[in-house]
Amino acid sequence: MAEVTLDLRDLPKAAAYAALDTQVDSVLAGINDPIAGMATISALVHHAFGHLWTGFYRVVEPGHLLRVGPYQGTLGCLEIRFGSGVCGSAAARRETVIVPDVASFPGHITCDARSRSEIVVPVFDRERELIAVFDIDSDRTNTFDADDQRGLERLLGWFARGH
Ligand code: SME
């Protein structure tokens, strides 16, 4: 396989996400398997930006329970209820949640004590069913903004496209 894991930290975010879009489509060409998609996207996004933790929590009981899926980083908590923490809030609301400083988010679930800011993006399939959330943690405050939201929501559109 000619593809490599790119470090995109020198690029403006919009350009970095555009490069990731192209790479994800190329690496996953012909693959129609959400777990393979989650593993590949976690690895590429994690190393592109040097994040602290990058990965998926899958919906295992719709409306109730998330369970950890493919990720990169230190040990993640196993299960999160809808409505709990940042991941559970994004799942319950079916929308992206950006937390500039986890100390100011009531109910934040600490998996790695170095985490300072976070973004969680919902993941939908073709039928607009929520299948997972994508969680990224940073060891700095104020890491994530509207560019990340836009870039990640577009990247995660992979799960709603036919392959
Ligand atoms: N901080 C998350 C929990 C998951 S981990 O950080 C890997 C939350 O509050 O939902």
Coordinates of N, CA and C and ligand atoms in Angstrom, one line a residue, residues 53 57 80 85-87 108-109 111 118 135 137, ligand 1:
W53 N -6.1 12.0 22.1 CA -6.9 10.8 22.0 C -7.9 11.0 20.9
Y57 N -17.0 6.2 19.8 CA -17.9 5.5 20.7 C -19.1 5.1 19.9
I80 N -20.4 4.8 27.9 CA -20.9 6.1 28.2 C -22.4 6.1 27.9
G85 N -21.4 13.2 30.0 CA -20.2 13.7 29.5 C -20.4 14.4 28.2
V86 N -19.3 14.6 27.5 CA -19.3 15.3 26.2 C -19.8 14.4 25.1
C87 N -19.4 13.1 25.2 CA -19.8 12.2 24.1 C -21.3 11.9 24.2
H108 N -18.1 16.4 32.6 CA -17.0 15.9 31.7 C -16.5 14.6 32.3
I109 N -16.3 13.6 31.4 CA -15.8 12.3 31.9 C -14.3 12.3 31.6
C111 N -11.0 10.5 31.0 CA -10.3 9.2 30.8 C -8.8 9.4 30.9
E118 N -11.8 19.5 23.9 CA -12.4 18.3 23.2 C -13.4 18.7 22.2
D135 N -14.8 11.2 18.9 CA -14.3 12.1 20.0 C -12.8 12.3 19.9
D137 N -9.6 14.4 21.8 CA -9.2 15.2 23.0 C -7.8 15.8 22.7
Ligands
SME1 N1 -14.2 13.0 27.8 C1 -15.2 12.2 27.2 C2 -15.1 10.7 27.6 C3 -14.3 9.9 26.6 S1 -12.7 10.1 26.7 O1 -12.1 11.4 27.0 C4 -11.8 9.1 25.7 C5 -16.6 12.7 27.6 O2 -16.7 13.5 28.5 O3 -17.5 12.2 27.0

